[in-house]
Coordinates of N, CA and C and ligand atoms in Angstrom, one line a residue:
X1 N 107.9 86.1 163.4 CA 109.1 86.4 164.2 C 108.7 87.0 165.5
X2 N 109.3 86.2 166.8 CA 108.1 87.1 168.1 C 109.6 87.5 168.8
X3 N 111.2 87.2 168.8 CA 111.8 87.6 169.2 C 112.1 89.5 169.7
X4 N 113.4 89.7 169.6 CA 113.6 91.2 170.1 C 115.0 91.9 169.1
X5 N 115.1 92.6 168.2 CA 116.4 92.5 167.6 C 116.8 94.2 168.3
X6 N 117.9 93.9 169.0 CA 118.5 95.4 169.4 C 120.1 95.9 168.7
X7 N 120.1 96.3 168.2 CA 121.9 96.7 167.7 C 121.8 98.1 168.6
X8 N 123.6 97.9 168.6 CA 124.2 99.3 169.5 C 125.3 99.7 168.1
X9 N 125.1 101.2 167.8 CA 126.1 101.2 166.9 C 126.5 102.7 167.5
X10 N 127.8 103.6 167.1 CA 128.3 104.4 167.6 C 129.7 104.6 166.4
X11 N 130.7 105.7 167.3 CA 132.3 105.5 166.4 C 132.8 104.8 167.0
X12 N 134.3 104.1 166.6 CA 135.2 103.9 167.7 C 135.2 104.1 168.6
X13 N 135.0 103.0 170.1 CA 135.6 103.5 171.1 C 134.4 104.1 171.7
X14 N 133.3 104.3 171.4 CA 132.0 104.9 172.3 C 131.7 103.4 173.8
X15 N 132.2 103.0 173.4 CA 131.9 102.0 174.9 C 130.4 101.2 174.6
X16 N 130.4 100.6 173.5 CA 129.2 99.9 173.3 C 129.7 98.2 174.1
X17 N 130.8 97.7 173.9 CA 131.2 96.4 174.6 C 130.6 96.3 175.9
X18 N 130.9 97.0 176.5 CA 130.6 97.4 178.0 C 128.8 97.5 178.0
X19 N 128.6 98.2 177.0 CA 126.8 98.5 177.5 C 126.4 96.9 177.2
X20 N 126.8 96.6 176.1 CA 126.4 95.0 175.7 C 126.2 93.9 176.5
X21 N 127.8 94.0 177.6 CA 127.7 93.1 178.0 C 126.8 92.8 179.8
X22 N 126.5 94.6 179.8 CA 125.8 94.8 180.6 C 124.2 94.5 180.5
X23 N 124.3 94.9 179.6 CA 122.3 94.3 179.0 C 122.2 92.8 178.8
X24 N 123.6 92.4 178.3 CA 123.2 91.1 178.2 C 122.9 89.9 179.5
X25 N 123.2 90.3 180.5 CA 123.6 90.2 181.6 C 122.1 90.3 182.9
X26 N 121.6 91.7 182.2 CA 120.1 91.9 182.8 C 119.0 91.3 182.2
X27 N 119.4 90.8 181.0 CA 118.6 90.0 180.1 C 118.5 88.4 180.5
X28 N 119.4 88.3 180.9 CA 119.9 86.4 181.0 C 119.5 86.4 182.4
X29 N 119.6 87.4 183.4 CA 119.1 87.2 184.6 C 117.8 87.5 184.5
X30 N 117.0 88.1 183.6 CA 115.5 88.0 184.1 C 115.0 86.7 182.9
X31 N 115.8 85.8 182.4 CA 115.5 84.6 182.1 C 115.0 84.2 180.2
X32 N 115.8 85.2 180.2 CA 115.6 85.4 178.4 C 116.6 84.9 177.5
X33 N 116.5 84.3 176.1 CA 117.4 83.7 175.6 C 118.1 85.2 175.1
X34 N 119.1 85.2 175.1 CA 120.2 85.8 174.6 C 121.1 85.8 174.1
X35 N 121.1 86.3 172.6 CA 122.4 86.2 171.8 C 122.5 87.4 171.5
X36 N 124.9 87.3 172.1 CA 125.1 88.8 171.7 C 125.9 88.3 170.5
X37 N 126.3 89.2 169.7 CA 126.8 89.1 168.3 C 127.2 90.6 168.3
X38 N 128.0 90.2 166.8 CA 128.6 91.5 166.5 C 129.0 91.3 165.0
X39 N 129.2 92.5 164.3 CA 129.3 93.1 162.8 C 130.4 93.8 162.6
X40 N 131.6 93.8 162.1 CA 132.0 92.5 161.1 C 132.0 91.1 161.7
X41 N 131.4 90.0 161.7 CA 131.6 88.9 162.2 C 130.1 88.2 162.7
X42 N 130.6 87.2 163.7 CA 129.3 86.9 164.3 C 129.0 85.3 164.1
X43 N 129.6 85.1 162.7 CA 129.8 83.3 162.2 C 131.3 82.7 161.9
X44 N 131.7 81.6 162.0 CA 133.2 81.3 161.4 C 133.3 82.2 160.3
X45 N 132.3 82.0 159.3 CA 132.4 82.8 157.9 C 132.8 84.2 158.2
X46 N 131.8 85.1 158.5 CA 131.7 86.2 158.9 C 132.8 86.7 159.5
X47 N 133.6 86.4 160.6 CA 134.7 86.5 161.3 C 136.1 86.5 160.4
X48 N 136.0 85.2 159.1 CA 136.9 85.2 158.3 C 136.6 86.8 157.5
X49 N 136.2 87.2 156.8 CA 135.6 87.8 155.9 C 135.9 89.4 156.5
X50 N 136.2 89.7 158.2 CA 136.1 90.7 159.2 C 137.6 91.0 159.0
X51 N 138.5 89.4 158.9 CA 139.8 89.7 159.1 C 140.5 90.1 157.6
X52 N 139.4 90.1 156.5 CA 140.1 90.9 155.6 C 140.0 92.1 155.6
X53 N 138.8 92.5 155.8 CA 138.3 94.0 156.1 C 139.0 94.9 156.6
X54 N 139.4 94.6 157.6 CA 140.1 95.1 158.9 C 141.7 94.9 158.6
X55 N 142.4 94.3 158.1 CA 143.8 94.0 157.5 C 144.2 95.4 157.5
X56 N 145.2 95.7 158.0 CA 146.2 96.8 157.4 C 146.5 96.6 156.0
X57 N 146.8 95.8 155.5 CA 147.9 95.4 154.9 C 146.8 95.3 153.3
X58 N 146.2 95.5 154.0 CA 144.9 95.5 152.4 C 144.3 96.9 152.3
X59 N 145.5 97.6 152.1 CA 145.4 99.5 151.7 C 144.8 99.9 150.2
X60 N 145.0 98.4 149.2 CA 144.3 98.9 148.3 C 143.2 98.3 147.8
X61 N 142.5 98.0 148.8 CA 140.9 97.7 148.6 C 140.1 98.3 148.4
X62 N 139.1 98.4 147.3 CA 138.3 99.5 146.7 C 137.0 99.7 147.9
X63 N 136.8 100.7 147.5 CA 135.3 101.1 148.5 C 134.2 100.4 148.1
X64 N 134.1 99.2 147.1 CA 132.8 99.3 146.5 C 132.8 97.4 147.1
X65 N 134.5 97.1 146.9 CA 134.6 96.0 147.6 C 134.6 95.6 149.2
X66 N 135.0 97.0 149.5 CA 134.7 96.9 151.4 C 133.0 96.8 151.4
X67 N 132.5 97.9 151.0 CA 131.2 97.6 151.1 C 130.5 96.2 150.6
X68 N 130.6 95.3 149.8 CA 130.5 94.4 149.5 C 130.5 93.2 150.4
X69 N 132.1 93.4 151.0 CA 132.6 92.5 151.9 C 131.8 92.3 153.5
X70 N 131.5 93.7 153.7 CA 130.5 94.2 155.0 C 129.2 93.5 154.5
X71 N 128.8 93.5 153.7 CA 127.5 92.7 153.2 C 127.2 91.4 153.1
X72 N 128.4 90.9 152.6 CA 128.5 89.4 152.8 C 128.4 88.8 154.2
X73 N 129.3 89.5 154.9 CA 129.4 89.0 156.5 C 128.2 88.9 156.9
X74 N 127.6 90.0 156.3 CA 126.1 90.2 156.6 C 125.2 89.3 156.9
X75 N 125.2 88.8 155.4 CA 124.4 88.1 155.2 C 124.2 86.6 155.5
X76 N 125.4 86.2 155.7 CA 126.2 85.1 156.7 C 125.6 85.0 158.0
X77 N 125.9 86.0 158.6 CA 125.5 86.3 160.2 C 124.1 86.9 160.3
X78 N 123.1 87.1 159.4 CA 121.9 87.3 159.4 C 121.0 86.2 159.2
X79 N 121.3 85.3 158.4 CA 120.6 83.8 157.9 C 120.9 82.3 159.3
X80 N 122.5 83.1 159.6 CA 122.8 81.6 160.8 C 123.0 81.7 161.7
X81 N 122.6 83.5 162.3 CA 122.6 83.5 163.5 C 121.4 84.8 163.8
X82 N 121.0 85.9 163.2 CA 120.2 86.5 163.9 C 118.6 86.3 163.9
X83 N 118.3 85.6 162.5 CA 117.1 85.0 161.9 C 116.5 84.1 163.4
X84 N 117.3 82.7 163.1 CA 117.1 81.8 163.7 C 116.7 81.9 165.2
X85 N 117.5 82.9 165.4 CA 117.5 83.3 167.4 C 116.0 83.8 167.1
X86 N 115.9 84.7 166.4 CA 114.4 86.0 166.3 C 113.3 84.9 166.0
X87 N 113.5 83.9 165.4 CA 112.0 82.9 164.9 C 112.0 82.0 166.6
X88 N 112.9 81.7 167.2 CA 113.1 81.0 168.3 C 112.6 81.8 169.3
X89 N 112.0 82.8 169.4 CA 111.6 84.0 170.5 C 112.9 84.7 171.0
X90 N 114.2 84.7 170.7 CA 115.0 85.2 171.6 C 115.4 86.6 171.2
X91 N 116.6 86.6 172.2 CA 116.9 88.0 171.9 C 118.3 88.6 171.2
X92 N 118.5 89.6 170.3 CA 119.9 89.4 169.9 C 119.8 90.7 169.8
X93 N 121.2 90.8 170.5 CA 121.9 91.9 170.9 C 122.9 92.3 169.7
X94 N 123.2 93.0 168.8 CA 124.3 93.0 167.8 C 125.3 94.6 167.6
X95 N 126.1 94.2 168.1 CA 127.1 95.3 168.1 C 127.4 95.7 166.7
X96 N 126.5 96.6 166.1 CA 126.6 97.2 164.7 C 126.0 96.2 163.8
X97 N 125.3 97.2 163.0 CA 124.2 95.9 161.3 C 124.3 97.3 160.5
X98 N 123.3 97.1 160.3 CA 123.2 97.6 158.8 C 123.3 99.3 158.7
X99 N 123.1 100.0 159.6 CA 123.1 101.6 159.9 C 124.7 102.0 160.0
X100 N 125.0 100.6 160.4 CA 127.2 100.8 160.2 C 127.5 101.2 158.7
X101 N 126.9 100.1 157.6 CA 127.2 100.6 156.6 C 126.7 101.6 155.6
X102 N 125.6 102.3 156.0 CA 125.2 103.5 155.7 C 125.9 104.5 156.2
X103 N 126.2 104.5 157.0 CA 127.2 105.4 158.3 C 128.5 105.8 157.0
X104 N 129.5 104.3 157.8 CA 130.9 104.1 157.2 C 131.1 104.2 155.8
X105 N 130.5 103.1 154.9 CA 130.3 103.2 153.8 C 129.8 104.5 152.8
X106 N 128.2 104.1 153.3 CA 127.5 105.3 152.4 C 127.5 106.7 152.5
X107 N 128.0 107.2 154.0 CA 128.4 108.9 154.1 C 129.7 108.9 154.1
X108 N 130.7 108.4 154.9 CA 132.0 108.2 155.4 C 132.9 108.4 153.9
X109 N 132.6 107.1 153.1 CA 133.4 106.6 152.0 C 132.7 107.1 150.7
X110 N 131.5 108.3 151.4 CA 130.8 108.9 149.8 C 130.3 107.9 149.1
X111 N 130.0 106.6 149.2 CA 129.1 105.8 148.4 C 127.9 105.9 148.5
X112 N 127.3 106.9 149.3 CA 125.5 106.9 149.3 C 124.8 105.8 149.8
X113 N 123.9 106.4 150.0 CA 123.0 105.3 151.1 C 122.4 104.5 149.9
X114 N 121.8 104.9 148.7 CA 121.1 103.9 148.1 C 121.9 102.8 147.6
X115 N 123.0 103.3 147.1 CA 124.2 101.7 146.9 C 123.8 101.3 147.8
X116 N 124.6 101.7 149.0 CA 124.8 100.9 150.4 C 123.1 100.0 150.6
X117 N 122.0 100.8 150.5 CA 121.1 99.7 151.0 C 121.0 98.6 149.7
X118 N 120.9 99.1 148.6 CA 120.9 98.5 147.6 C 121.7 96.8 147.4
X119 N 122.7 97.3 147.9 CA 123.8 95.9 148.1 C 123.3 94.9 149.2
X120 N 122.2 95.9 150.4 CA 122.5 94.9 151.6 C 120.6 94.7 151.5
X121 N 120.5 95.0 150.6 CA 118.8 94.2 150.4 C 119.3 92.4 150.5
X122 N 120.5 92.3 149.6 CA 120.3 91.0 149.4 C 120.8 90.2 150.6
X123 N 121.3 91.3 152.0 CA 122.1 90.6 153.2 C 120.0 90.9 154.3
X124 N 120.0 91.4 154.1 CA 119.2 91.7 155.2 C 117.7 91.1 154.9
X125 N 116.9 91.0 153.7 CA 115.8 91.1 153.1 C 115.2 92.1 153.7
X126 N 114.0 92.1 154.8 CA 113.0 93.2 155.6 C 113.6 93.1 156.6
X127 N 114.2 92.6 157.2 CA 114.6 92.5 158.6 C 115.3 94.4 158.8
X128 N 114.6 94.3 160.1 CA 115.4 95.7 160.5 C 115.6 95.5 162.3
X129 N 116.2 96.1 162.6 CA 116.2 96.5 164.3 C 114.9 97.1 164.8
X130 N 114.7 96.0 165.8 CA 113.0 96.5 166.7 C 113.9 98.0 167.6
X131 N 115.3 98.0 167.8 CA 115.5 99.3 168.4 C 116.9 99.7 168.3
X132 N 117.5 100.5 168.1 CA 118.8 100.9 167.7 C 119.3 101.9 168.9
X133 N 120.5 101.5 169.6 CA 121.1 102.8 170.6 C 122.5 103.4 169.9
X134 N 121.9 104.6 169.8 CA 123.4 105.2 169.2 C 124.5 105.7 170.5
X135 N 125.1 105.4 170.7 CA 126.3 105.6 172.1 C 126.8 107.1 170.7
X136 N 126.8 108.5 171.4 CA 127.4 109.5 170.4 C 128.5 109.8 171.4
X137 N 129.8 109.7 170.7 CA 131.1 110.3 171.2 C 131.3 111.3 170.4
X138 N 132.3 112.3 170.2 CA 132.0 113.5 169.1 C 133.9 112.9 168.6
X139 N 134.3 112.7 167.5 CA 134.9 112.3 167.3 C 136.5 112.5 168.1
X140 N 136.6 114.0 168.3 CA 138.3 114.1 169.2 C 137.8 113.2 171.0
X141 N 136.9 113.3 171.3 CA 137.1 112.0 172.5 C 137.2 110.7 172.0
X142 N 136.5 110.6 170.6 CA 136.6 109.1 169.8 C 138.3 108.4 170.1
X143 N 139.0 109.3 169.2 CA 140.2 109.9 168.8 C 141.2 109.4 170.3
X144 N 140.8 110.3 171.1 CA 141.4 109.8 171.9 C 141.4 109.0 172.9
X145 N 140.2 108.6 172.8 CA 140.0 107.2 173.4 C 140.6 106.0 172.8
X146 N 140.5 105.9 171.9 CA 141.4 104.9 170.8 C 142.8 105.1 171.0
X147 N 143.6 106.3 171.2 CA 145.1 106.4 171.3 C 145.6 105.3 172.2
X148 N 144.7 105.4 172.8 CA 144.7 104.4 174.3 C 145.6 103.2 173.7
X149 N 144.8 102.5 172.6 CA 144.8 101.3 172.1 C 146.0 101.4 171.6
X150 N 146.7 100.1 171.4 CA 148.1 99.4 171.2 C 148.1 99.4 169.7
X151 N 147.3 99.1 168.5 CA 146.7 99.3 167.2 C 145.7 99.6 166.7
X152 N 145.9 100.3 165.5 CA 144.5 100.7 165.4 C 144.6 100.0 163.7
X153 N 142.8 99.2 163.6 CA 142.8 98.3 162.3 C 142.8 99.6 161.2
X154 N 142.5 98.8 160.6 CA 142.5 99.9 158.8 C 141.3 100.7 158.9
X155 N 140.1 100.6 159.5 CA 139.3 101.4 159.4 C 139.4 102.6 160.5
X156 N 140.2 102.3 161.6 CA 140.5 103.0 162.5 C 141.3 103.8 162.2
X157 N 142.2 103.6 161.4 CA 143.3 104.4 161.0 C 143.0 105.2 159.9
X158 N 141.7 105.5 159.2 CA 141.5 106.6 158.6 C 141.8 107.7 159.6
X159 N 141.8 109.2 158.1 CA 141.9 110.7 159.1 C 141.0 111.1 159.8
X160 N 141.1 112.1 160.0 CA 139.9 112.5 161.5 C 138.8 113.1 160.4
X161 N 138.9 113.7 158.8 CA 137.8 114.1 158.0 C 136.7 112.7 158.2
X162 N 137.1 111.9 157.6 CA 136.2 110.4 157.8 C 135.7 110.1 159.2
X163 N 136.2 110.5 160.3 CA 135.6 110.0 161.9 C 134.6 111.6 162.0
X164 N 135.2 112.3 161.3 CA 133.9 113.5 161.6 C 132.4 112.9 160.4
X165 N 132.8 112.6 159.5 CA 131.9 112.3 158.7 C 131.1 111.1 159.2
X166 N 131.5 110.2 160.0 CA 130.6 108.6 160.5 C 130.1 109.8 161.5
X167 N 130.4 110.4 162.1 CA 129.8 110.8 163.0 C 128.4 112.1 163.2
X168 N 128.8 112.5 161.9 CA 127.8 113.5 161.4 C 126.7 112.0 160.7
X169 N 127.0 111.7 160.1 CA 126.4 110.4 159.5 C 125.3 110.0 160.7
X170 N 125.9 109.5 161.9 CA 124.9 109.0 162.6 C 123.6 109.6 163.0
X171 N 124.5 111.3 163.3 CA 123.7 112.2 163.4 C 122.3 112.1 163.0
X172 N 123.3 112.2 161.4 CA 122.0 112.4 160.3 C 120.9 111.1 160.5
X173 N 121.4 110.2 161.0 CA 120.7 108.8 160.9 C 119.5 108.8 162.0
X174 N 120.2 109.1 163.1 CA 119.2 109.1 164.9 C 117.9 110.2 164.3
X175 N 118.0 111.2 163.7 CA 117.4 112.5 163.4 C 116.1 111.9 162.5
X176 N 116.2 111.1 161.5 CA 115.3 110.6 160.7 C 114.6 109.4 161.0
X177 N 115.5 108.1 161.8 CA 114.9 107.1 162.3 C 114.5 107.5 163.9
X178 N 113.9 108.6 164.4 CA 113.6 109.1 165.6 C 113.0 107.8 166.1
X179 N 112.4 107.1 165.7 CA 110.9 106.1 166.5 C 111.8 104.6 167.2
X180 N 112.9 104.2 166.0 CA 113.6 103.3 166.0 C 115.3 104.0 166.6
X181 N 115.9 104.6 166.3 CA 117.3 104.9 167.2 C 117.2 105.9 168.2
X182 N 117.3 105.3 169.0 CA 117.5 106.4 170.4 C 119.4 106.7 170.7
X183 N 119.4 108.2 170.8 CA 120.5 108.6 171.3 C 121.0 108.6 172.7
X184 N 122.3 108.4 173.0 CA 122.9 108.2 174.1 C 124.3 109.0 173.9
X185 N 124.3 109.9 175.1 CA 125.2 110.5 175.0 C 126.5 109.3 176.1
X186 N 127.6 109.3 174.9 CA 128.5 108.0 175.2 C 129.3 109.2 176.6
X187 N 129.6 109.6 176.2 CA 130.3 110.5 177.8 C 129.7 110.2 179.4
X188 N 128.4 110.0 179.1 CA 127.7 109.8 180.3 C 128.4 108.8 181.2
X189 N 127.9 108.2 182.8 CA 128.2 107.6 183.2 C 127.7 105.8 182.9
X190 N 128.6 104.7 182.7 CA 128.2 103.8 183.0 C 127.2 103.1 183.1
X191 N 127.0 103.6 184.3 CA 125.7 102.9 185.2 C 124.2 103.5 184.5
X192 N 124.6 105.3 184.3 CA 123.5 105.9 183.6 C 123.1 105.6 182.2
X193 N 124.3 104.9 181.5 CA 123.5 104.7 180.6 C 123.2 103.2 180.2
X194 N 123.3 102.1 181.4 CA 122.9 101.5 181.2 C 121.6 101.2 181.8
X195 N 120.9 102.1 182.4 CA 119.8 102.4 183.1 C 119.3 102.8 181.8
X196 N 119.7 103.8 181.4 CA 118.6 104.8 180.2 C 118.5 103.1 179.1
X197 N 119.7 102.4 178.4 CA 119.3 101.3 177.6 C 117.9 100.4 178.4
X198 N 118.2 99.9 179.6 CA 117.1 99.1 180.5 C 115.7 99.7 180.3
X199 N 115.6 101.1 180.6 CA 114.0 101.9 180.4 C 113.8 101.5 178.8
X200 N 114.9 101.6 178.1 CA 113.7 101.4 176.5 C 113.7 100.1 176.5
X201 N 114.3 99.5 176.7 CA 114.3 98.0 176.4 C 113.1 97.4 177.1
X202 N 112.7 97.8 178.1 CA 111.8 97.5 179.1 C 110.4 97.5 178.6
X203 N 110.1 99.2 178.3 CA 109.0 99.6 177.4 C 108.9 98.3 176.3
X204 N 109.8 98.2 175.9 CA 109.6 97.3 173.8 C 108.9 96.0 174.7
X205 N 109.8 95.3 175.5 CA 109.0 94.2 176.6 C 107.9 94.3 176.3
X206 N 107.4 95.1 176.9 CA 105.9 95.4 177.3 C 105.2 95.6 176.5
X207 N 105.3 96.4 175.5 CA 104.6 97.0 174.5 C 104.1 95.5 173.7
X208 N 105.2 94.5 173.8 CA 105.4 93.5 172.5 C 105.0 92.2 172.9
X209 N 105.0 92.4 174.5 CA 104.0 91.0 175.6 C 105.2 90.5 175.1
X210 N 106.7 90.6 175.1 CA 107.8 89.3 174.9 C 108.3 88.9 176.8
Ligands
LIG1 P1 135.1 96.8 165.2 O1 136.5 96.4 165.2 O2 134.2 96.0 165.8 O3 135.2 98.3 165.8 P2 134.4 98.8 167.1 O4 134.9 98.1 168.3 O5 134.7 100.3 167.1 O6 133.0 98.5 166.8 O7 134.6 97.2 163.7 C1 135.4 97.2 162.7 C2 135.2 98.5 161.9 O8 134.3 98.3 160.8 C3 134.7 99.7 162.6 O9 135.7 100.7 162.5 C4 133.4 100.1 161.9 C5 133.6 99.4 160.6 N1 132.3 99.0 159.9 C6 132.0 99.6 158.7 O10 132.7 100.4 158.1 N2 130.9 99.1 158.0 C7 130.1 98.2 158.6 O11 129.0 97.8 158.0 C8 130.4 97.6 159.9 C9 129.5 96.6 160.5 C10 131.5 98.1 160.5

């Protein structure tokens, strides 16, 4: 595999679209293949599979089946779209993988990280992220940055105990994967942190002769 796998994962509303589409942008101008993608979704399948997830209207969906469903998409959008790009030399950009559902799932929803990885061995095999940016909002800016928004899906509309908990979660996540997640304070400016993503992205370049 000589490609570059980078995911951006955060809470609601940390402003990862915007850094995405800004990298992707510095990427394709210095002449690199680039694919951006995103989690829940990413394939027809995967996208189908996003819109159950995310349903209001599916309030009594077990936690063992959300996680489940998160894995499938997974696995979907790992085999037919992020594989393929990574064996082709290119680059994929993925707005949330696998640290979402350790996060959401396995601290958030109390299911534990080992279910959680347990289920998504069979979505991911070894594959991991060559680099992870956590965008950290602290949940009441999350909160209210989402008010903003016209609806909020089913996962958005948990209580604020659950958006404190993804968010301690990540905590807990950046703290142990030090080498592989770098933190970003989501408050920052724009421009600054798409400058701070560019410096690490730049380094892995180099380090990797891509
Ligand atoms: P999305 O609508 O893309 O939200 P955002 O724009 O904030 O990224 O994602 C849908 C929701 O799914 C989001 O609240 C996070 C959640 N999620 C999980 O709970 N587990 C997962 O594995 C993934 C990928 C997302």
């Amino acid at each position: 595999m000589s490609g570059l796998f980078i995911t951006i994962e955060g809470t609601d509303g940390s402003g990862k679209t915007t850094q995405i589409k800004l990298l992707e942008k510095y990427l394709k101008d210095k002449g690199y293949n680039v694919v951006c993608t995103r989690e829940p979704g990413g394939t027809p399948i995967s996208e189908k599979i996003r819109e159950i997830i995310i349903d209001k209207n599916n309030s009594e969906m077990t936690g063992i089946t959300e996680a489940l469903l998160y894995a499938a998409s997974r696995a979907q959008h790992t085999s037919q779209v992020i594989l393929p790009t990574l064996n082709d030399g290119g680059i994929v950009i993925s707005d949330r993988y696998l640290d979402s559902s350790i996060v959401y799932q396995g601290f958030a929803r109390g299911m534990g990280e080992k279910l959680i990885k347990g289920i998504n061995k069979y979505a991911v095999g070894e594959l991991e992220p060559d680099i992870t940016f956590f965008l950290r909002l602290k949940p009441d800016d999350s909160i209210e940055r989402k008010e903003k928004q016209a609806e909020l899906d089913r996962i958005e509309s948990e209580k604020a105990s659950f958006h404190q908990r993804v968010y301690d979660g990540y905590v807990r996540l950046s703290k142990r994967y030090r080498e592989r997640i770098r933190v970003i304070d989501a408050l920052d400016s724009i421009e600054h942190i798409h400058e701070c993503i560019v410096r690490n992205i730049e380094e892995l370049l180099n380090r990797n002769s891509i």
